[in-house]
């Protein structure tokens, strides 16, 4: 609300996730919404976080704000999939990606293959990387391929690069 050009009083607010009602890293946004004078709020999905889970919606309703739930629900579930997964299962959300040739290989046996994909598929991977907080590889991948593991500028702050290894025998 701090950078709005017009007074929100009497307006409508559209959010993909229920407004929070607890203090975390930031104060609860539901209080700011209530004090803004917004007349109605369109919420795509309830927050799966147990600290919220419908309470943000109830606070809005109790303050006399009309709340509509379910607008673009599927899109919001997709957009918030990592957040939802973490709240429901207590584990981070991840995507496994690998390139494989038609014969089921990921590289030549002699290790000389640099890429088995084309420029377009690598561009898509860089875009995908930009949607994650970390990129994870095994120690052998680092030793053999020494990949850059960046989004190639698709994200302002590049994902954290993580290497799983048993031996710690890694190149600098």
PDB file of C-alpha atoms in Angstrom:
ATOM      1  CA  UNK A   1       0.000   0.000   0.000  1.00  0.00           C
ATOM      2  CA  UNK A   2       2.946   2.326   0.546  1.00  0.00           C
ATOM      3  CA  UNK A   3       3.520   2.974  -3.166  1.00  0.00           C
ATOM      4  CA  UNK A   4      -0.093   3.281  -4.340  1.00  0.00           C
ATOM      5  CA  UNK A   5      -0.915   6.252  -6.539  1.00  0.00           C
ATOM      6  CA  UNK A   6      -4.485   6.587  -5.296  1.00  0.00           C
ATOM      7  CA  UNK A   7      -6.190   6.239  -1.939  1.00  0.00           C
ATOM      8  CA  UNK A   8      -7.305   2.577  -1.616  1.00  0.00           C
ATOM      9  CA  UNK A   9     -10.398   3.530   0.405  1.00  0.00           C
ATOM     10  CA  UNK A  10     -13.462   1.841  -1.074  1.00  0.00           C
ATOM     11  CA  UNK A  11     -11.315  -0.156  -3.490  1.00  0.00           C
ATOM     12  CA  UNK A  12     -10.840  -3.838  -4.253  1.00  0.00           C
ATOM     13  CA  UNK A  13      -7.751  -5.879  -3.441  1.00  0.00           C
ATOM     14  CA  UNK A  14      -6.754  -9.054  -5.281  1.00  0.00           C
ATOM     15  CA  UNK A  15      -4.325 -11.445  -3.580  1.00  0.00           C
ATOM     16  CA  UNK A  16      -3.208 -14.946  -4.522  1.00  0.00           C
ATOM     17  CA  UNK A  17      -2.755 -16.005  -0.888  1.00  0.00           C
ATOM     18  CA  UNK A  18      -4.764 -15.174   2.215  1.00  0.00           C
ATOM     19  CA  UNK A  19      -3.382 -12.113   3.998  1.00  0.00           C
ATOM     20  CA  UNK A  20      -1.213 -13.043   6.971  1.00  0.00           C
ATOM     21  CA  UNK A  21      -2.308 -12.282  10.524  1.00  0.00           C
ATOM     22  CA  UNK A  22       0.818 -13.110  12.541  1.00  0.00           C
ATOM     23  CA  UNK A  23       4.176 -11.499  13.200  1.00  0.00           C
ATOM     24  CA  UNK A  24       7.002 -13.236  11.345  1.00  0.00           C
ATOM     25  CA  UNK A  25       9.821 -11.530   9.473  1.00  0.00           C
ATOM     26  CA  UNK A  26       7.298  -8.778   8.732  1.00  0.00           C
ATOM     27  CA  UNK A  27       4.210  -7.539  10.564  1.00  0.00           C
ATOM     28  CA  UNK A  28       0.806  -8.960   9.590  1.00  0.00           C
ATOM     29  CA  UNK A  29      -0.520  -7.423   6.387  1.00  0.00           C
ATOM     30  CA  UNK A  30      -4.170  -7.999   7.355  1.00  0.00           C
ATOM     31  CA  UNK A  31      -3.975  -5.013   9.743  1.00  0.00           C
ATOM     32  CA  UNK A  32      -2.755  -2.748   6.946  1.00  0.00           C
ATOM     33  CA  UNK A  33      -5.555  -3.960   4.677  1.00  0.00           C
ATOM     34  CA  UNK A  34      -8.192  -3.296   7.329  1.00  0.00           C
ATOM     35  CA  UNK A  35      -6.868   0.193   8.076  1.00  0.00           C
ATOM     36  CA  UNK A  36      -6.601   1.042   4.359  1.00  0.00           C
ATOM     37  CA  UNK A  37     -10.350   1.272   3.865  1.00  0.00           C
ATOM     38  CA  UNK A  38     -10.467  -1.378   1.161  1.00  0.00           C
ATOM     39  CA  UNK A  39     -14.062  -2.476   0.639  1.00  0.00           C
ATOM     40  CA  UNK A  40     -13.533  -5.985  -0.742  1.00  0.00           C
ATOM     41  CA  UNK A  41     -10.720  -8.527  -0.983  1.00  0.00           C
ATOM     42  CA  UNK A  42     -10.507 -11.331  -3.542  1.00  0.00           C
ATOM     43  CA  UNK A  43      -8.408 -14.181  -2.135  1.00  0.00           C
ATOM     44  CA  UNK A  44      -7.375 -17.061  -4.375  1.00  0.00           C
ATOM     45  CA  UNK A  45      -6.477 -19.579  -1.654  1.00  0.00           C
ATOM     46  CA  UNK A  46      -6.364 -19.878   2.123  1.00  0.00           C
ATOM     47  CA  UNK A  47      -2.900 -19.812   3.657  1.00  0.00           C
ATOM     48  CA  UNK A  48      -1.810 -23.371   4.609  1.00  0.00           C
ATOM     49  CA  UNK A  49       0.363 -21.987   7.418  1.00  0.00           C
ATOM     50  CA  UNK A  50      -1.283 -23.021  10.709  1.00  0.00           C
ATOM     51  CA  UNK A  51      -0.656 -19.523  12.113  1.00  0.00           C
ATOM     52  CA  UNK A  52      -3.049 -18.139   9.489  1.00  0.00           C
ATOM     53  CA  UNK A  53      -5.289 -20.892   8.013  1.00  0.00           C
ATOM     54  CA  UNK A  54      -8.468 -18.835   7.638  1.00  0.00           C
ATOM     55  CA  UNK A  55      -7.849 -16.377  10.483  1.00  0.00           C
ATOM     56  CA  UNK A  56      -6.739 -13.630   8.089  1.00  0.00           C
ATOM     57  CA  UNK A  57      -9.983 -14.011   6.146  1.00  0.00           C
ATOM     58  CA  UNK A  58     -12.039 -13.986   9.345  1.00  0.00           C
ATOM     59  CA  UNK A  59     -10.333 -10.792  10.543  1.00  0.00           C
ATOM     60  CA  UNK A  60     -11.177  -9.101   7.242  1.00  0.00           C
ATOM     61  CA  UNK A  61     -14.813 -10.223   7.445  1.00  0.00           C
ATOM     62  CA  UNK A  62     -15.098  -9.151  11.086  1.00  0.00           C
ATOM     63  CA  UNK A  63     -13.854  -5.713  10.032  1.00  0.00           C
ATOM     64  CA  UNK A  64     -16.743  -5.463   7.557  1.00  0.00           C
ATOM     65  CA  UNK A  65     -14.698  -6.186   4.441  1.00  0.00           C
ATOM     66  CA  UNK A  66     -16.317  -8.429   1.833  1.00  0.00           C
ATOM     67  CA  UNK A  67     -14.102 -11.426   1.111  1.00  0.00           C
ATOM     68  CA  UNK A  68     -14.373 -13.585  -1.992  1.00  0.00           C
ATOM     69  CA  UNK A  69     -12.435 -16.845  -1.931  1.00  0.00           C
ATOM     70  CA  UNK A  70     -11.371 -18.996  -4.885  1.00  0.00           C
ATOM     71  CA  UNK A  71     -10.636 -16.569  -7.742  1.00  0.00           C
ATOM     72  CA  UNK A  72      -7.888 -18.160  -9.900  1.00  0.00           C
ATOM     73  CA  UNK A  73      -7.436 -20.910  -7.302  1.00  0.00           C
ATOM     74  CA  UNK A  74      -5.539 -23.329  -9.563  1.00  0.00           C
ATOM     75  CA  UNK A  75      -3.155 -20.633 -10.736  1.00  0.00           C
ATOM     76  CA  UNK A  76      -2.499 -19.568  -7.130  1.00  0.00           C
ATOM     77  CA  UNK A  77      -1.817 -23.160  -6.079  1.00  0.00           C
ATOM     78  CA  UNK A  78       0.749 -23.420  -8.864  1.00  0.00           C
ATOM     79  CA  UNK A  79       2.290 -20.033  -8.070  1.00  0.00           C
ATOM     80  CA  UNK A  80       2.594 -20.895  -4.354  1.00  0.00           C
ATOM     81  CA  UNK A  81       3.455 -24.594  -4.777  1.00  0.00           C
ATOM     82  CA  UNK A  82       6.788 -24.408  -2.928  1.00  0.00           C
ATOM     83  CA  UNK A  83       5.271 -22.468  -0.006  1.00  0.00           C
ATOM     84  CA  UNK A  84       2.301 -24.847   0.193  1.00  0.00           C
ATOM     85  CA  UNK A  85       4.527 -27.940   0.027  1.00  0.00           C
ATOM     86  CA  UNK A  86       6.771 -26.631   2.821  1.00  0.00           C
ATOM     87  CA  UNK A  87       3.755 -25.929   5.050  1.00  0.00           C
ATOM     88  CA  UNK A  88       1.988 -29.229   4.399  1.00  0.00           C
ATOM     89  CA  UNK A  89       4.972 -31.584   4.521  1.00  0.00           C
ATOM     90  CA  UNK A  90       7.683 -29.647   6.367  1.00  0.00           C
ATOM     91  CA  UNK A  91      10.087 -30.248   3.486  1.00  0.00           C
ATOM     92  CA  UNK A  92      11.485 -28.050   0.759  1.00  0.00           C
ATOM     93  CA  UNK A  93      10.017 -28.244  -2.725  1.00  0.00           C
ATOM     94  CA  UNK A  94      12.324 -29.290  -5.512  1.00  0.00           C
ATOM     95  CA  UNK A  95      12.434 -30.211  -9.151  1.00  0.00           C
ATOM     96  CA  UNK A  96      14.687 -32.896 -10.595  1.00  0.00           C
ATOM     97  CA  UNK A  97      16.126 -31.981 -13.986  1.00  0.00           C
ATOM     98  CA  UNK A  98      18.440 -33.939 -16.219  1.00  0.00           C
ATOM     99  CA  UNK A  99      19.144 -34.237 -19.916  1.00  0.00           C
ATOM    100  CA  UNK A 100      19.050 -37.648 -21.508  1.00  0.00           C
ATOM    101  CA  UNK A 101      19.792 -38.830 -25.019  1.00  0.00           C
ATOM    102  CA  UNK A 102      17.431 -41.022 -27.038  1.00  0.00           C
ATOM    103  CA  UNK A 103      19.371 -44.135 -25.966  1.00  0.00           C
ATOM    104  CA  UNK A 104      18.921 -43.273 -22.275  1.00  0.00           C
ATOM    105  CA  UNK A 105      22.411 -41.878 -21.654  1.00  0.00           C
ATOM    106  CA  UNK A 106      23.311 -38.648 -19.927  1.00  0.00           C
ATOM    107  CA  UNK A 107      26.796 -38.413 -21.460  1.00  0.00           C
ATOM    108  CA  UNK A 108      29.281 -40.309 -23.572  1.00  0.00           C
ATOM    109  CA  UNK A 109      31.116 -43.093 -21.741  1.00  0.00           C
ATOM    110  CA  UNK A 110      34.443 -41.360 -22.334  1.00  0.00           C
ATOM    111  CA  UNK A 111      33.095 -38.189 -20.690  1.00  0.00           C
ATOM    112  CA  UNK A 112      33.874 -35.998 -23.698  1.00  0.00           C
ATOM    113  CA  UNK A 113      30.300 -34.862 -24.314  1.00  0.00           C
ATOM    114  CA  UNK A 114      29.797 -31.250 -23.244  1.00  0.00           C
ATOM    115  CA  UNK A 115      26.077 -30.984 -23.993  1.00  0.00           C
ATOM    116  CA  UNK A 116      23.449 -33.392 -25.207  1.00  0.00           C
ATOM    117  CA  UNK A 117      20.835 -30.642 -25.405  1.00  0.00           C
ATOM    118  CA  UNK A 118      20.366 -27.699 -27.720  1.00  0.00           C
ATOM    119  CA  UNK A 119      20.505 -23.946 -27.124  1.00  0.00           C
ATOM    120  CA  UNK A 120      16.711 -23.651 -26.679  1.00  0.00           C
ATOM    121  CA  UNK A 121      16.532 -26.313 -23.962  1.00  0.00           C
ATOM    122  CA  UNK A 122      19.471 -24.740 -22.113  1.00  0.00           C
ATOM    123  CA  UNK A 123      17.692 -21.362 -22.201  1.00  0.00           C
ATOM    124  CA  UNK A 124      14.616 -23.000 -20.657  1.00  0.00           C
ATOM    125  CA  UNK A 125      16.782 -24.516 -17.918  1.00  0.00           C
ATOM    126  CA  UNK A 126      18.278 -21.134 -17.090  1.00  0.00           C
ATOM    127  CA  UNK A 127      14.766 -19.717 -16.780  1.00  0.00           C
ATOM    128  CA  UNK A 128      13.754 -22.645 -14.577  1.00  0.00           C
ATOM    129  CA  UNK A 129      16.791 -22.110 -12.350  1.00  0.00           C
ATOM    130  CA  UNK A 130      15.690 -18.523 -11.815  1.00  0.00           C
ATOM    131  CA  UNK A 131      12.526 -19.772 -10.106  1.00  0.00           C
ATOM    132  CA  UNK A 132      14.473 -21.609  -7.380  1.00  0.00           C
ATOM    133  CA  UNK A 133      16.510 -20.559  -4.372  1.00  0.00           C
ATOM    134  CA  UNK A 134      19.180 -23.250  -4.802  1.00  0.00           C
ATOM    135  CA  UNK A 135      20.659 -25.552  -7.432  1.00  0.00           C
ATOM    136  CA  UNK A 136      21.927 -28.912  -6.147  1.00  0.00           C
ATOM    137  CA  UNK A 137      24.419 -31.228  -7.859  1.00  0.00           C
ATOM    138  CA  UNK A 138      26.512 -34.211  -6.849  1.00  0.00           C
ATOM    139  CA  UNK A 139      30.260 -34.084  -6.331  1.00  0.00           C
ATOM    140  CA  UNK A 140      30.883 -36.217  -9.401  1.00  0.00           C
ATOM    141  CA  UNK A 141      29.018 -33.742 -11.604  1.00  0.00           C
ATOM    142  CA  UNK A 142      31.217 -30.963 -10.267  1.00  0.00           C
ATOM    143  CA  UNK A 143      34.420 -32.974 -10.789  1.00  0.00           C
ATOM    144  CA  UNK A 144      33.534 -34.060 -14.330  1.00  0.00           C
ATOM    145  CA  UNK A 145      31.564 -31.112 -15.745  1.00  0.00           C
ATOM    146  CA  UNK A 146      32.345 -28.124 -13.491  1.00  0.00           C
ATOM    147  CA  UNK A 147      28.958 -26.533 -14.338  1.00  0.00           C
ATOM    148  CA  UNK A 148      28.363 -22.825 -13.764  1.00  0.00           C
ATOM    149  CA  UNK A 149      24.895 -23.444 -12.208  1.00  0.00           C
ATOM    150  CA  UNK A 150      23.538 -19.949 -12.746  1.00  0.00           C
ATOM    151  CA  UNK A 151      20.385 -18.629 -14.361  1.00  0.00           C
ATOM    152  CA  UNK A 152      22.580 -16.688 -16.835  1.00  0.00           C
ATOM    153  CA  UNK A 153      21.143 -13.389 -15.678  1.00  0.00           C
ATOM    154  CA  UNK A 154      17.475 -14.431 -15.459  1.00  0.00           C
ATOM    155  CA  UNK A 155      17.509 -13.678 -11.724  1.00  0.00           C
ATOM    156  CA  UNK A 156      19.053 -10.702  -9.948  1.00  0.00           C
ATOM    157  CA  UNK A 157      20.391 -12.795  -7.076  1.00  0.00           C
ATOM    158  CA  UNK A 158      21.538 -16.141  -8.450  1.00  0.00           C
ATOM    159  CA  UNK A 159      20.387 -19.359  -6.749  1.00  0.00           C
ATOM    160  CA  UNK A 160      22.648 -20.816  -4.087  1.00  0.00           C
ATOM    161  CA  UNK A 161      24.913 -23.512  -5.550  1.00  0.00           C
ATOM    162  CA  UNK A 162      24.974 -26.663  -3.415  1.00  0.00           C
ATOM    163  CA  UNK A 163      27.149 -29.762  -3.869  1.00  0.00           C
ATOM    164  CA  UNK A 164      26.427 -33.115  -2.221  1.00  0.00           C
ATOM    165  CA  UNK A 165      29.573 -35.179  -1.743  1.00  0.00           C
ATOM    166  CA  UNK A 166      30.813 -37.973   0.501  1.00  0.00           C
ATOM    167  CA  UNK A 167      34.510 -37.498  -0.143  1.00  0.00           C
ATOM    168  CA  UNK A 168      34.910 -33.709  -0.054  1.00  0.00           C
ATOM    169  CA  UNK A 169      37.388 -34.277  -2.884  1.00  0.00           C
ATOM    170  CA  UNK A 170      36.218 -31.246  -4.861  1.00  0.00           C
ATOM    171  CA  UNK A 171      38.058 -28.872  -7.165  1.00  0.00           C
ATOM    172  CA  UNK A 172      38.466 -25.327  -5.905  1.00  0.00           C
TER     173      UNK A 172
END
